[in-house]
């Protein structure tokens, strides 16, 4: 009778074992449901963040487009600027000097020199106030590479994407080295 193989013992133990297994399964199922709910909550939060990022990107792109249109519509010749300043009451000699300074600040020519191939590329009509990021991206697109795989240097010093030609002291006919990492 001490043998667990007897029919009476099995009939007593089997329901208890089944109940314990059912309880364990229910607990596991409840834990899985909690994890699923947490994942759904995280997924919802990520979707909201992504939507916010898309909205911000759209606003940035729209602002860039508006700035470009505004810049195109405001492009004036040096003579127009000088005439406007004189009409506004500025002495003619000051208006002339201001127009000449604006003319100097408008464009420069930059040469990019590739350290691997030795190729030199001239970049004309570069505004001194434009960040170098634009040039970095254009060069990376031209070479079909990631921007992070190259580094740009002027006189051995690294140029940062937010630098402008004016900030790094780059004048006309400057040479920027393109160094592959």
PDB file of C-alpha atoms in Angstrom, residues 81-91 95:
ATOM      1  CA  UNK A  81      21.926  97.494 -51.729  1.00  0.00           C
ATOM      2  CA  UNK A  82      23.912 100.703 -52.151  1.00  0.00           C
ATOM      3  CA  UNK A  83      20.887 102.547 -53.591  1.00  0.00           C
ATOM      4  CA  UNK A  84      18.631 101.275 -50.810  1.00  0.00           C
ATOM      5  CA  UNK A  85      21.099 102.420 -48.140  1.00  0.00           C
ATOM      6  CA  UNK A  86      21.406 105.900 -49.717  1.00  0.00           C
ATOM      7  CA  UNK A  87      17.599 106.202 -49.848  1.00  0.00           C
ATOM      8  CA  UNK A  88      17.503 105.201 -46.173  1.00  0.00           C
ATOM      9  CA  UNK A  89      19.737 108.174 -45.351  1.00  0.00           C
ATOM     10  CA  UNK A  90      23.138 106.516 -45.296  1.00  0.00           C
ATOM     11  CA  UNK A  91      25.986 108.643 -46.730  1.00  0.00           C
ATOM     12  CA  UNK A  95      26.730 102.694 -48.601  1.00  0.00           C
TER      13      UNK A  95
END
